[in-house]
Amino acid sequence: MLTLVRSPAPLSVAALPADVVLRAPEPDDAVAVGRLYFDAYEPGIAGADESEAIDDIRASFAGEYGALRLDWSWLALSGETVVGTVLIVDRAPWPDTPDCPFIIELFTARNCRRQGVGRALVAACIDAAGGEVALRVNQDNSAARRLYASFGFSEA
């Protein structure tokens, strides 16, 4: 895993598909977000099953990965369906991470990839946090690394 950091810098606007809107998440969204979390990743990444993925998202809402900032985190919705999520905490709880806001999750529905949903979520998150932001990414995930590089993230 690579830890990436984005220093404060001007941010370009990111457009969403016409049928997608962003809103802040609420704890009641944990089940829908957990289902998307499970579906968005290859088997075993987000948990052994959907129930485990939902429990992990509930743990995020409960602050087990740092104090979740609902005012900096976002859901992307198409109608009533969650099609993307970015979750950010004040500080990551791991000792080897920078002391700044930290994106703990970013994922989109498979059928919404490469349509600007992830880009809009990251842009909204960075804009809300208003300063330095960090995250971790699998070094083999070239698509995610390109996205983050386009926002000015670099290795910590």
Coordinates of C-alpha atoms in Angstrom, one line a residue:
M1 CA 0.0 0.0 0.0
L2 CA 1.1 3.5 -0.8
T3 CA 0.2 6.5 1.3
L4 CA -0.5 9.6 -0.8
V5 CA -0.9 13.2 0.3
R6 CA -2.4 16.2 -1.4
S7 CA -1.2 19.6 -0.3
P8 CA -3.7 22.5 -0.3
A9 CA -4.0 23.7 -3.9
P10 CA -6.7 25.1 -6.2
L11 CA -9.2 22.5 -7.2
S12 CA -10.9 22.0 -10.6
V13 CA -14.6 21.3 -10.8
A14 CA -15.6 17.8 -11.5
A15 CA -18.8 17.1 -13.4
L16 CA -21.3 14.4 -12.5
P17 CA -23.4 12.4 -14.9
A18 CA -26.8 14.1 -15.3
D19 CA -28.7 11.6 -13.2
V20 CA -26.3 11.6 -10.3
V21 CA -26.4 13.9 -7.2
L22 CA -24.2 14.1 -4.2
R23 CA -25.3 14.4 -0.6
A24 CA -23.7 13.9 2.8
P25 CA -24.0 10.4 4.3
E26 CA -26.0 9.6 7.4
P27 CA -25.6 6.6 9.8
D28 CA -28.9 5.2 8.4
D29 CA -27.1 4.8 5.0
A30 CA -24.7 2.1 6.4
V31 CA -26.6 -0.8 4.9
A32 CA -26.8 0.6 1.4
V33 CA -23.2 1.8 1.5
G34 CA -22.1 -1.6 2.9
R35 CA -23.9 -3.4 0.0
L36 CA -22.2 -1.2 -2.5
Y37 CA -18.8 -1.6 -0.8
F38 CA -19.2 -5.4 -1.1
D39 CA -20.3 -5.2 -4.7
A40 CA -17.6 -2.7 -5.8
Y41 CA -14.6 -4.9 -4.9
E42 CA -13.4 -8.3 -6.0
P43 CA -14.5 -11.1 -3.7
G44 CA -12.9 -11.1 -0.3
I45 CA -11.6 -7.5 -0.4
A46 CA -14.5 -5.8 1.4
G47 CA -15.3 -8.8 3.5
A48 CA -16.1 -12.5 3.2
D49 CA -19.7 -11.7 2.5
E50 CA -22.1 -8.7 2.3
S51 CA -22.9 -8.9 6.0
E52 CA -19.2 -8.5 6.8
A53 CA -18.9 -5.5 4.4
I54 CA -21.9 -3.8 6.1
D55 CA -20.4 -4.4 9.5
D56 CA -17.2 -2.7 8.3
I57 CA -19.1 0.3 7.1
R58 CA -21.0 0.5 10.4
A59 CA -17.6 0.4 12.1
S60 CA -16.6 3.4 9.9
F61 CA -19.7 5.3 11.0
A62 CA -18.9 4.4 14.6
G63 CA -15.5 5.9 14.4
E64 CA -13.4 2.8 14.5
Y65 CA -11.1 4.1 11.7
G66 CA -11.0 7.7 13.1
A67 CA -13.7 10.3 13.6
L68 CA -15.8 10.1 10.5
R69 CA -16.6 13.6 9.1
L70 CA -20.1 13.4 7.7
D71 CA -19.7 17.0 6.5
W72 CA -16.6 16.0 4.4
S73 CA -17.8 12.6 3.3
W74 CA -20.2 12.1 0.3
L75 CA -22.6 9.7 -1.3
A76 CA -23.3 9.7 -5.0
L77 CA -26.9 8.7 -5.8
S78 CA -28.7 7.9 -8.9
G79 CA -32.4 8.2 -7.9
E80 CA -32.5 6.4 -4.5
T81 CA -29.5 4.1 -5.3
V82 CA -26.1 4.7 -3.8
V83 CA -23.6 4.5 -6.7
G84 CA -20.5 5.9 -5.0
T85 CA -19.1 6.8 -1.7
V86 CA -16.1 8.7 -0.2
L87 CA -15.5 8.5 3.5
I88 CA -13.0 10.8 5.3
V89 CA -11.9 11.0 8.9
D90 CA -10.2 13.8 10.8
R91 CA -7.1 11.7 11.3
A92 CA -6.4 8.0 10.5
P93 CA -5.8 5.9 13.6
W94 CA -2.7 4.1 12.1
P95 CA 0.7 5.4 13.4
D96 CA 2.3 5.5 9.9
T97 CA -0.2 7.9 8.4
P98 CA 0.1 11.7 8.1
D99 CA -1.5 13.9 10.7
C100 CA -4.2 15.3 8.5
P101 CA -7.7 14.4 7.1
F102 CA -7.6 11.0 5.6
I103 CA -9.8 9.3 3.0
I104 CA -10.5 5.8 4.4
E105 CA -12.8 4.7 1.5
L106 CA -13.6 5.6 -2.1
F107 CA -15.7 3.2 -4.2
T108 CA -18.2 3.4 -7.0
A109 CA -20.7 0.9 -8.5
R110 CA -19.1 -1.1 -11.3
N111 CA -21.6 0.2 -13.8
C112 CA -20.7 3.8 -12.9
R113 CA -17.0 3.6 -13.3
R114 CA -15.2 5.9 -15.7
Q115 CA -18.2 8.3 -15.8
G116 CA -16.8 10.9 -13.4
V117 CA -18.5 9.7 -10.2
G118 CA -15.3 8.9 -8.3
R119 CA -13.7 12.1 -9.6
A120 CA -16.7 14.2 -8.3
L121 CA -16.6 12.4 -4.9
V122 CA -12.9 13.1 -4.4
A123 CA -13.3 16.7 -5.5
A124 CA -16.2 17.3 -3.1
C125 CA -14.3 15.7 -0.3
I126 CA -11.1 17.7 -0.9
D127 CA -13.1 20.9 -1.2
A128 CA -15.0 20.2 2.0
A129 CA -11.8 19.3 4.0
G130 CA -10.2 22.5 2.7
G131 CA -6.5 21.6 3.2
E132 CA -4.1 18.8 3.2
V133 CA -5.7 15.3 2.6
A134 CA -4.1 11.9 2.6
L135 CA -5.2 8.3 1.7
R136 CA -3.8 4.9 1.0
V137 CA -4.0 3.1 -2.3
N138 CA -2.8 -0.3 -3.5
Q139 CA 0.3 0.3 -5.6
D140 CA -1.1 -2.1 -8.2
N141 CA -4.3 -0.1 -8.7
S142 CA -3.2 2.0 -11.6
A143 CA -6.6 3.5 -12.3
A144 CA -6.9 4.8 -8.7
R145 CA -3.4 6.1 -8.7
R146 CA -4.0 8.0 -12.0
L147 CA -7.2 9.5 -10.5
Y148 CA -5.3 10.6 -7.3
A149 CA -2.3 11.9 -9.3
S150 CA -4.7 14.1 -11.3
F151 CA -5.7 15.8 -8.0
G152 CA -2.1 16.4 -7.1
F153 CA -1.7 13.5 -4.6
S154 CA 1.9 12.2 -4.3
E155 CA 3.7 9.7 -2.1
A156 CA 4.1 10.8 1.5

